[in-house]
Coordinates of C-alpha atoms and ligand atoms in Angstrom, one line a residue:
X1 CA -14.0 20.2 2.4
X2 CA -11.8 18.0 0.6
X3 CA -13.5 15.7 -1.6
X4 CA -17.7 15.2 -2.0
X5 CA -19.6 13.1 0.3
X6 CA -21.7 10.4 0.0
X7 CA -25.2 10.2 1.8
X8 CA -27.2 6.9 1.6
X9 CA -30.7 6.3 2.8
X10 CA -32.9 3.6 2.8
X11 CA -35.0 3.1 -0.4
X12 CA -32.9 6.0 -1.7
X13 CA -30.7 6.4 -4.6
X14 CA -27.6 5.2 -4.7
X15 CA -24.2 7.6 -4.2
X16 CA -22.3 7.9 -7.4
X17 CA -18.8 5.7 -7.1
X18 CA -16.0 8.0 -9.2
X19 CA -13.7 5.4 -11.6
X20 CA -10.5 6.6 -9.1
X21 CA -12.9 5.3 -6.1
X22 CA -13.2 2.0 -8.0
X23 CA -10.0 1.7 -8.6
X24 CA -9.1 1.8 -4.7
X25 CA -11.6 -1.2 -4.3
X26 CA -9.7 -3.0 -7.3
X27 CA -6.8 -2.3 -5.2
X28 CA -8.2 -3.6 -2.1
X29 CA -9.7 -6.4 -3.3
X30 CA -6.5 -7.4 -5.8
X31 CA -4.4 -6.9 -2.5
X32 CA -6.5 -8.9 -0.1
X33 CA -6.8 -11.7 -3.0
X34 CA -3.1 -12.2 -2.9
X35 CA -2.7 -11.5 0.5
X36 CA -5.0 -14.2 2.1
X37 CA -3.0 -16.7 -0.7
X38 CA 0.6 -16.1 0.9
X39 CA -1.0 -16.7 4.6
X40 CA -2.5 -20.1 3.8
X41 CA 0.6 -21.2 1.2
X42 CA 1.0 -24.4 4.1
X43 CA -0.8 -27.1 3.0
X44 CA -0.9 -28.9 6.3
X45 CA -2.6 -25.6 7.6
X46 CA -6.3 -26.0 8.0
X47 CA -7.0 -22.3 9.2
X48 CA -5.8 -18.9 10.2
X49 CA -7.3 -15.9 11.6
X50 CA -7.3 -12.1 11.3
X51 CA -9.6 -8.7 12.4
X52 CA -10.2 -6.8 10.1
X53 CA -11.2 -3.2 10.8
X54 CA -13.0 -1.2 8.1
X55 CA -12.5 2.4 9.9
X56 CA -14.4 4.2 7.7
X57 CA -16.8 1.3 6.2
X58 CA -19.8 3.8 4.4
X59 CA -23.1 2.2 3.5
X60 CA -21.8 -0.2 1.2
X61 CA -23.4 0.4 -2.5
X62 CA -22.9 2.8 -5.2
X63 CA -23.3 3.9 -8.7
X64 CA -20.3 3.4 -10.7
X65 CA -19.7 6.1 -13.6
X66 CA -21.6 3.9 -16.4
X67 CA -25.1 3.4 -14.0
X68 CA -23.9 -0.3 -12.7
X69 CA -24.1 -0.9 -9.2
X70 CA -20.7 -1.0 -7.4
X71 CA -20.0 -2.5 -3.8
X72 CA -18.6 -0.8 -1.2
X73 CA -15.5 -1.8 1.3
X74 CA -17.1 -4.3 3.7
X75 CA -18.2 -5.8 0.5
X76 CA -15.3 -6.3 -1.5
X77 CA -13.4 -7.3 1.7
X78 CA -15.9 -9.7 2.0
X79 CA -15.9 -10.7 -1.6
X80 CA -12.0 -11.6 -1.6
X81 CA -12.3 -13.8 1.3
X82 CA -14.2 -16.0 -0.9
X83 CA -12.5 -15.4 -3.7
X84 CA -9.1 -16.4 -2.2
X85 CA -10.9 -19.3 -0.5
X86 CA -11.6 -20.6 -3.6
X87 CA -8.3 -19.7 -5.0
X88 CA -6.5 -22.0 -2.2
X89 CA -8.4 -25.0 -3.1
X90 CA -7.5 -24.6 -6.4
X91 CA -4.7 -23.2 -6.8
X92 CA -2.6 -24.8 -4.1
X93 CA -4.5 -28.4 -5.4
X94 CA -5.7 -28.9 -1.3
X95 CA -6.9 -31.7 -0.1
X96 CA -8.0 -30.8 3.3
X97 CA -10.3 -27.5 3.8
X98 CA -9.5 -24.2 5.4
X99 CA -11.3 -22.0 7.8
X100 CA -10.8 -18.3 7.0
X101 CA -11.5 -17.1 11.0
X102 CA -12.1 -13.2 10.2
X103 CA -13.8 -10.8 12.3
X104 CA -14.8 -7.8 9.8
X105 CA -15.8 -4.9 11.9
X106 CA -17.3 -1.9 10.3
X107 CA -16.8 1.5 12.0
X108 CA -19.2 4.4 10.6
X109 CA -19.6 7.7 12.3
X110 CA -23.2 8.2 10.3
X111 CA -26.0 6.3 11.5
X112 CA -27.8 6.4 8.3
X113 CA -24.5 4.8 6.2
X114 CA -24.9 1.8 8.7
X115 CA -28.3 1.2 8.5
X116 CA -27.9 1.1 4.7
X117 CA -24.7 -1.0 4.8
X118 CA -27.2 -3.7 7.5
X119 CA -29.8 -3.8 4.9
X120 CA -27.6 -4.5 2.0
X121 CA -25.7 -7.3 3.9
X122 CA -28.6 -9.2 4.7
X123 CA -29.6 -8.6 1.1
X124 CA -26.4 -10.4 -0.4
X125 CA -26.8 -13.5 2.5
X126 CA -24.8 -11.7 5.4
X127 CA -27.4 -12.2 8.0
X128 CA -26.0 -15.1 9.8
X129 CA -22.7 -13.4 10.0
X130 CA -24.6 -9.8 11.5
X131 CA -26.0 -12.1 14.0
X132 CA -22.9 -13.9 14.8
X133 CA -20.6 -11.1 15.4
X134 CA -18.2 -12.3 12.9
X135 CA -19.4 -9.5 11.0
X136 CA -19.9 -6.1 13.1
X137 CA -21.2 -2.6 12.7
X138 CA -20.2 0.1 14.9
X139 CA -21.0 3.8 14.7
X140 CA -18.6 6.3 16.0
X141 CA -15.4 7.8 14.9
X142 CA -12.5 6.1 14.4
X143 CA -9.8 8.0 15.8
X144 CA -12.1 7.8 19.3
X145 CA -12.5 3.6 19.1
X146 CA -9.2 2.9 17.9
X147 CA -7.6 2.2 21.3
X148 CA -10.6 -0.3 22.1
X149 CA -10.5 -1.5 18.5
X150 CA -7.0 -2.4 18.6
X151 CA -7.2 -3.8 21.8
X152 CA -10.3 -6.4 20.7
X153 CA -7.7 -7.1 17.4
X154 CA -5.3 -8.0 19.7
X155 CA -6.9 -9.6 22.5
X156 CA -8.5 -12.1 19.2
X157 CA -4.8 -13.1 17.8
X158 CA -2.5 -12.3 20.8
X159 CA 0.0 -14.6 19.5
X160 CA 0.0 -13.8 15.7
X161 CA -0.9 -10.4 15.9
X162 CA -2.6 -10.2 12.8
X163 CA -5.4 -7.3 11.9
X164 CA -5.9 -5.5 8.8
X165 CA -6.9 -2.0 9.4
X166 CA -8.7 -0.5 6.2
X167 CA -8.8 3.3 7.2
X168 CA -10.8 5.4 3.6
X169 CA -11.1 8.6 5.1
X170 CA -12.8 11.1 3.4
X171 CA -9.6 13.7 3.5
X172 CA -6.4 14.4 5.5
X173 CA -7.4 14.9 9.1
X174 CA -9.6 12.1 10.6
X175 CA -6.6 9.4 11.2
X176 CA -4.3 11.1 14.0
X177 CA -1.0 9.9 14.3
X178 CA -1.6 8.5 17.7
X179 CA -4.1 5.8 16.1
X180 CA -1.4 4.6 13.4
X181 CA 1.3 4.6 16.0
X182 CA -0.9 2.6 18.7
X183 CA -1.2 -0.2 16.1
X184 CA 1.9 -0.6 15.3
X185 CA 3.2 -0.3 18.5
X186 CA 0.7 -2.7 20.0
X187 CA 0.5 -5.3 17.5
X188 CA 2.9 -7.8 16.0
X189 CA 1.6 -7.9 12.3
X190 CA -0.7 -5.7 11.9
X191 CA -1.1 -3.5 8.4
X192 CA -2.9 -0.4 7.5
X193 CA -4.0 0.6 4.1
X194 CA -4.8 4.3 4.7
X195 CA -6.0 6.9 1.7
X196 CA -4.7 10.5 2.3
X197 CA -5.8 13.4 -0.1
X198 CA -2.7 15.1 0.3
X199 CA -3.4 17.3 -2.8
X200 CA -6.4 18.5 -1.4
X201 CA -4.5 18.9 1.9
X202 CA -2.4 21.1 0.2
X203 CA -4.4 23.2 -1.2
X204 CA -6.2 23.7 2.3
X205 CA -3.3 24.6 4.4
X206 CA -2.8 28.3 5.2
X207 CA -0.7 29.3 8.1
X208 CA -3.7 30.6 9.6
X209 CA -5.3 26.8 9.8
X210 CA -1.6 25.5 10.2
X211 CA -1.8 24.9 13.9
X212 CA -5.3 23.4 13.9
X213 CA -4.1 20.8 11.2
X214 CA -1.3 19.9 13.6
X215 CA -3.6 19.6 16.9
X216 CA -5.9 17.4 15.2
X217 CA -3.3 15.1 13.9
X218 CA -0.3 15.0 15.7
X219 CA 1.5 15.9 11.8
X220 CA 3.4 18.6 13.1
X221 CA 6.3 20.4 11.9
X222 CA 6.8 18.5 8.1
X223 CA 4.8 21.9 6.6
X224 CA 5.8 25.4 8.1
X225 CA 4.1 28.2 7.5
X226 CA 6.4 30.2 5.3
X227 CA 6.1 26.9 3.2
X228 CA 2.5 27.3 1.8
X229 CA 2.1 31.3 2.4
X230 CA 2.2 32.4 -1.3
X231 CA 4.3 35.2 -0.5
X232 CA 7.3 33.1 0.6
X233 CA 6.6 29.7 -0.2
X234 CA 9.7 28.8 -2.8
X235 CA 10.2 26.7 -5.9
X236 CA 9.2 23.4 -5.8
X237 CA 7.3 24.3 -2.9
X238 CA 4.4 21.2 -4.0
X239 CA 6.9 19.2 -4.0
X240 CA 8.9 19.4 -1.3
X241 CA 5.6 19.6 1.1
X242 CA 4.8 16.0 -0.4
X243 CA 7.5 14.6 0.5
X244 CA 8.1 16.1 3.7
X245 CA 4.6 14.8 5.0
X246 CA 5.4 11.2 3.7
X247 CA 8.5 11.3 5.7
X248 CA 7.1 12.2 8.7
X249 CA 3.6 10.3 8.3
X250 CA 5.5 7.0 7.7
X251 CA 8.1 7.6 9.9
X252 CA 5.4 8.8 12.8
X253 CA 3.1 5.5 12.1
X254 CA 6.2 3.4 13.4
X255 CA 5.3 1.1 10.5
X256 CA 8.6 -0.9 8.9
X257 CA 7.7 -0.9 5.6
X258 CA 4.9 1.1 3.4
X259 CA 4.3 1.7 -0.5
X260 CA 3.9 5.4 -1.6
X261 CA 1.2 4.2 -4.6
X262 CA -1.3 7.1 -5.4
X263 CA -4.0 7.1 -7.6
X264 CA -4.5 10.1 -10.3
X265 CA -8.3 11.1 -10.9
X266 CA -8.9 12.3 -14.6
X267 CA -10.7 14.7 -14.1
X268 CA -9.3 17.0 -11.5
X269 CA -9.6 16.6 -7.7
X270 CA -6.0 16.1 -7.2
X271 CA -4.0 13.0 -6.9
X272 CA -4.5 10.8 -3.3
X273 CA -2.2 8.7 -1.6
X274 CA -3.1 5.0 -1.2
X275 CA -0.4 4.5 1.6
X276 CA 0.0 0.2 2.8
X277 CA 1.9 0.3 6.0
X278 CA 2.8 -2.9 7.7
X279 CA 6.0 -4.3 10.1
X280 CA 6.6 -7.0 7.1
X281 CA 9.0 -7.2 3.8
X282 CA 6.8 -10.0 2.5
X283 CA 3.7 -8.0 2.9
X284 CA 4.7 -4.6 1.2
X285 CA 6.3 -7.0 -1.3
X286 CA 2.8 -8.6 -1.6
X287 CA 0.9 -5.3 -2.5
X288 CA 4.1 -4.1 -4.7
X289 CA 3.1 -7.0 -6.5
X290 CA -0.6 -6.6 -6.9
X291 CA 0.5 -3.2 -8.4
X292 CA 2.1 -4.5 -10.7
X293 CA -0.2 -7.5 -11.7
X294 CA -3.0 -5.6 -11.7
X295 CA -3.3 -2.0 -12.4
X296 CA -1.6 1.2 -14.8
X297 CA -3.2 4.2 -15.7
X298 CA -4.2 5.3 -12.8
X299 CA -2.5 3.9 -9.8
X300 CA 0.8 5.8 -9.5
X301 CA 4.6 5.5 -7.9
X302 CA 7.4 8.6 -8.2
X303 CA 9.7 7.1 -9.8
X304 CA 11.5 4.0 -11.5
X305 CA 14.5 2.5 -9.5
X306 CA 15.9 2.2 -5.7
X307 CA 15.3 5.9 -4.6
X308 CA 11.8 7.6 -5.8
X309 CA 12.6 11.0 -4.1
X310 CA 16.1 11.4 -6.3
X311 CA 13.6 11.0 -9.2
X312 CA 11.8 13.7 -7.9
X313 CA 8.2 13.1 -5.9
X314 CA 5.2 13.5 -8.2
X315 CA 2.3 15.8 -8.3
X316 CA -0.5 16.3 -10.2
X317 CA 0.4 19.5 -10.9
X318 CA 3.5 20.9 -10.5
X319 CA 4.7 24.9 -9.8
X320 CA 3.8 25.8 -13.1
X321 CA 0.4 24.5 -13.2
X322 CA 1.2 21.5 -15.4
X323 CA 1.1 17.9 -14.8
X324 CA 3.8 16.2 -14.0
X325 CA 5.2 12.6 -15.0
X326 CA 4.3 9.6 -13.4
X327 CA 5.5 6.4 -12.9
X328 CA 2.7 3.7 -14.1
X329 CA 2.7 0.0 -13.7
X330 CA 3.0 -0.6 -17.3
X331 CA 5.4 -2.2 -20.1
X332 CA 7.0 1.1 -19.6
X333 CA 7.6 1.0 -16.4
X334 CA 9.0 -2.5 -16.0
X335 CA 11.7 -1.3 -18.9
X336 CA 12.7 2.0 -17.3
X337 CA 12.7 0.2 -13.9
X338 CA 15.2 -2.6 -15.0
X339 CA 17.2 -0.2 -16.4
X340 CA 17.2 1.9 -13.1
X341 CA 18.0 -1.0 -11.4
X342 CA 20.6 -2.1 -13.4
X343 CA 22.1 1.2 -12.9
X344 CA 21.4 1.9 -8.8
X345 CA 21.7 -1.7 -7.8
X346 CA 25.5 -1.4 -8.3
X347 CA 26.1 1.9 -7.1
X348 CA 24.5 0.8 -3.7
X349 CA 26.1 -2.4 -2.9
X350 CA 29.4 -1.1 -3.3
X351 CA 28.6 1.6 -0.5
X352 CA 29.0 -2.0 1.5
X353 CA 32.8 -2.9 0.5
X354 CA 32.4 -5.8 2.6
X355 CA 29.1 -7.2 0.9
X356 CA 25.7 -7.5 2.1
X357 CA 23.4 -10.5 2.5
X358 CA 20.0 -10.6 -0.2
X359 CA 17.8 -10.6 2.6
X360 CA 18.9 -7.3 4.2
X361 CA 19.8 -5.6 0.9
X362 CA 16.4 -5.9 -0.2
X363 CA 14.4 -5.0 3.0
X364 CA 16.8 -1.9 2.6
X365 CA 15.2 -0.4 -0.8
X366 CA 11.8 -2.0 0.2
X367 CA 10.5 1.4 1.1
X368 CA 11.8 3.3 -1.8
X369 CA 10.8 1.5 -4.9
X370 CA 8.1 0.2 -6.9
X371 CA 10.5 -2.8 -7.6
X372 CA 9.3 -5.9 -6.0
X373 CA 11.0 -8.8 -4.5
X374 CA 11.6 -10.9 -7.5
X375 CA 12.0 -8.3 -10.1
X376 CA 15.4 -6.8 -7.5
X377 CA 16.6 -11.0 -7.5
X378 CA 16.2 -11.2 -11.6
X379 CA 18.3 -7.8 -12.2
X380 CA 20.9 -8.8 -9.3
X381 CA 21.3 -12.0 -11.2
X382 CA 21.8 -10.4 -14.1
X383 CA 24.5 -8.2 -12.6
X384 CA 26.2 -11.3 -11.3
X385 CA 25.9 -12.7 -14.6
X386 CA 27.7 -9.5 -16.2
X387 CA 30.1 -9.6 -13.4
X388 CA 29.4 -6.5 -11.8
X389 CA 28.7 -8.1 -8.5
X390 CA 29.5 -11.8 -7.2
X391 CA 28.2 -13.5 -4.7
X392 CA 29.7 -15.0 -1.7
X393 CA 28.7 -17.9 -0.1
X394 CA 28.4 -19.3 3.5
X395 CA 32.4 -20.8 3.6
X396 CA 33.6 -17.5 2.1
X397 CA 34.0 -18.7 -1.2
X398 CA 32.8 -16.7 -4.4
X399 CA 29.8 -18.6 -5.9
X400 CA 28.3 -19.3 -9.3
X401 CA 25.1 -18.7 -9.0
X402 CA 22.5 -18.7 -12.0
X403 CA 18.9 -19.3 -11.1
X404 CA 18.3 -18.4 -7.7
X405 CA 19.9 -16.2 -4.9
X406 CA 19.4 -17.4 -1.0
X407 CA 18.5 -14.8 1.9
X408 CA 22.1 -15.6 3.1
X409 CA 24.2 -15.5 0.1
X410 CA 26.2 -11.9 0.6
X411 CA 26.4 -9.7 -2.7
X412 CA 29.6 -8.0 -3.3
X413 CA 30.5 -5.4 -5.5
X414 CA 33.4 -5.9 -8.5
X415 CA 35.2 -3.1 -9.9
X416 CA 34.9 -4.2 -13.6
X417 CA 33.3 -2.0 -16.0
X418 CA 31.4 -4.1 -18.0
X419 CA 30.3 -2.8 -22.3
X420 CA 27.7 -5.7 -22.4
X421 CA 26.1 -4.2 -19.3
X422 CA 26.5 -0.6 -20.7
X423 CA 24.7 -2.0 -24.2
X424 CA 22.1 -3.9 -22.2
X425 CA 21.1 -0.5 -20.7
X426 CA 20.4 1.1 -23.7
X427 CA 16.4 1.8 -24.0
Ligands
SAM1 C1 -14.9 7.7 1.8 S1 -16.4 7.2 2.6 C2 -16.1 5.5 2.9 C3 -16.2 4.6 1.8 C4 -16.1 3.2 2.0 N1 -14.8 2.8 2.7 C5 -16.2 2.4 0.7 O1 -15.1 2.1 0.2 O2 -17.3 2.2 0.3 C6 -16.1 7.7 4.2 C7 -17.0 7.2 5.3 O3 -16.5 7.6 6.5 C8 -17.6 8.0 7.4 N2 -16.9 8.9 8.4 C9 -16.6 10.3 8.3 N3 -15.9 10.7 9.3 C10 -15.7 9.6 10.1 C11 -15.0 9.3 11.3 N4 -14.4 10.3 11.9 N5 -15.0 8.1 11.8 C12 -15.6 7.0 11.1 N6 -16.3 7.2 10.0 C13 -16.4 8.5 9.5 C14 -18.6 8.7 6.5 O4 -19.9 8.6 7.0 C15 -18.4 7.8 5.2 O5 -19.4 6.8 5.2

């Protein structure tokens, strides 16, 4: 089995929560924080609503590493509505209120984790909410109430088509393709954060439990078996496995846009992907950001720049049994990413002689860097400050622009080579 489970019992003791579990939660929590801020930016808007589905939901307390107690999913979800709603009022300076309409449903296959995660939400005020549905628990597994789950999401919002589906599966196999692709073929906004212990995965396959893999998950065809048989499998073979079942797990979901973050355990295990899938730029940009706010160390990306697979995909160990480099959201990693970008950004405009429009050239790298929205505006305008690209406005005209870039203005490559650029780019 991939990773250890966690039992919970009434009146007994608490599962252990590992620090790379908490750190998911900070994730979660960070993300949601943030998230719920950019849907109620309007100040004349007085509510909005979402489902949100916690596929795998558990029984909703824990250990942490030092003996404190540490909340579960449904918890911090819970936790960052109110800290959000709190955060609008304050942040925004509102006058008027705002109704935060979520329907949190908890899915659990095990009984026991359910009747645990009941008692501790009546225990922390959640009683009202049990009773009025707006909180619900529902055992069975996930993959078998998705279509009805999805259906109930969108039935709630049919015209904004918002739900949040927070899938924490225990390893590889119990999110089939076919759930991912029905959400984001049914709904208009939804998003997905799904963990996937793709180390662990590795290590599992064998091309005698190849095919079984594939039935259960509709994955099929990213690993073959010549690729993990140790007798033929070739060099890089960790590698290339990764990224072949990223390709075809976010391609297969039918999501726009996702973030490849994964999160590094210290002591062994193997690294775990932390995959955010959703049909908007704004919110992969939103979680991009959160990354970056909020967390180094342990929460991971492949590489600095516009393309993470050119800087190879990382592992937690590679061919040779040894660790390989990470990209972390640090100082660090905001240097070398400039400097990436100052050095891609370039390069990849000027495959479009004619220019392209902000808007569309940044939805195009969304997918493949750690780069967020504002830190790809601040390096373009630096590059229309050295003159390596201009900018072209609406009447055709080449425009000076300093401060700000609009979604329409069209970015165009100039083939000057510029020293001050070259002696910026030095580390
Ligand atoms: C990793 S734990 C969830 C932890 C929880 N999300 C949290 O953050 O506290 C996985 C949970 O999924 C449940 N589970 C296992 N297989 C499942 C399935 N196929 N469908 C729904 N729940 C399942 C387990 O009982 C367990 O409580």
């Amino acid at each position: 089995m991939a990773r250890k489970h966690y039992h919970w019992t009434l009146g007994g003791a608490l599962p252990k929560l590992g620090r790379h579990s908490e750190v998911k939660h900070a994730v979660l929590r960070n993300y949601l924080v943030d998230y719920f801020l950019t849907l109620v930016a309007r100040p004349e808007q007085d509510q909005f609503r979402i489902t949100i589905v916690d596929g795998f939901c558990g029984g909703g307390l824990y250990v942490n590493e030092d003996g404190g107690e540490a909340v579960g999913s449904p918890l911090v979800i819970l936790e960052a509505m109110k800290e959000a709603k709190v955060k609008v009022m304050t942040t925004f300076n509102r006058q008027k209120d705002i109704h935060f309409d979520v329907q949190l449903i908890c899915v659990d296959a095990n009984k026991s984790a359910l009747l645990h995660l009941r008692h501790v939400l009546e225990a922390r005020g959640y009683g009202d909410n049990l009773r009025n549905g707006s909180i619900e628990l529902v055992e069975g597994e996930f993959a078998s109430l998705a279509p009805a789950l999805i259906g109930r999401a969108k039935k709630r919002s049919p015209k904004s088509g918002r739900a949040l589906f927070v899938l924490d599966q225990y390893g590889y196999d119990q999110v089939p393709m076919a759930a991912l692709q029905a959400i984001f073929s049914t709904m208009k906004r939804p998003e997905v954060i799904l963990t996937f212990y793709v180390d662990s995965l590795i290590n599992y396959l064998s091309p005698e439990n190849l095919k079984a893999f594939e039935r259960k998950t509709g994955v099929t065809g990213a690993v073959t078996a010549a690729d993990i048989d140790k007798a033929t499998r070739g060099p890089g073979w960790r590698r290339s496995i990764q990224s072949a079942l990223y390709e075809q797990i976010t391609r297969k979901s039918g999501a726009s846009f996702f973030t490849p973050f994964f999160v590094r355990p210290q002591k062994g295990h193997g690294d775990y992907w932390l995959l955010h899938l959703s049909h908007h730029w704004k919110a992969r940009d939103v979680m991009a950001q959160t990354h970056w706010t909020h967390f180094n160390h342990f929460v991971h990306y492949a590489g600095p720049g516009l393309d993470m697979f050119s800087t190879g995909y990382a592992t937690r160990i590679d061919d040779d049994g040894q660790p390989q480099a990470a990209f972390e959201f640090d100082d660090l990693a905001s240097q070398s990413s400039r400097i990436a970008l100052l050095e891609q950004i370039p390069r990849r405009i000027a495959e479009t002689p004619e220019g392209i429009p902000v808007r569309k050239f940044f939805v195009e790298q969304a997918n493949t860097t750690p780069a967020t929205e504002s830190m790809i505006e601040q390096t373009l305008l630096e590059l229309v400050h050295d003159q390596q690209i201009e900018v072209i406005g609406d009447n055709g005209s080449v425009r000076r622009v300093r401060k700000a870039l609009k979604d329409g203005h069209v970015l165009r490559y100039r083939r000057q080579f510029s020293l001050r650029l070259l002696d910026k780019m030095k580390p």
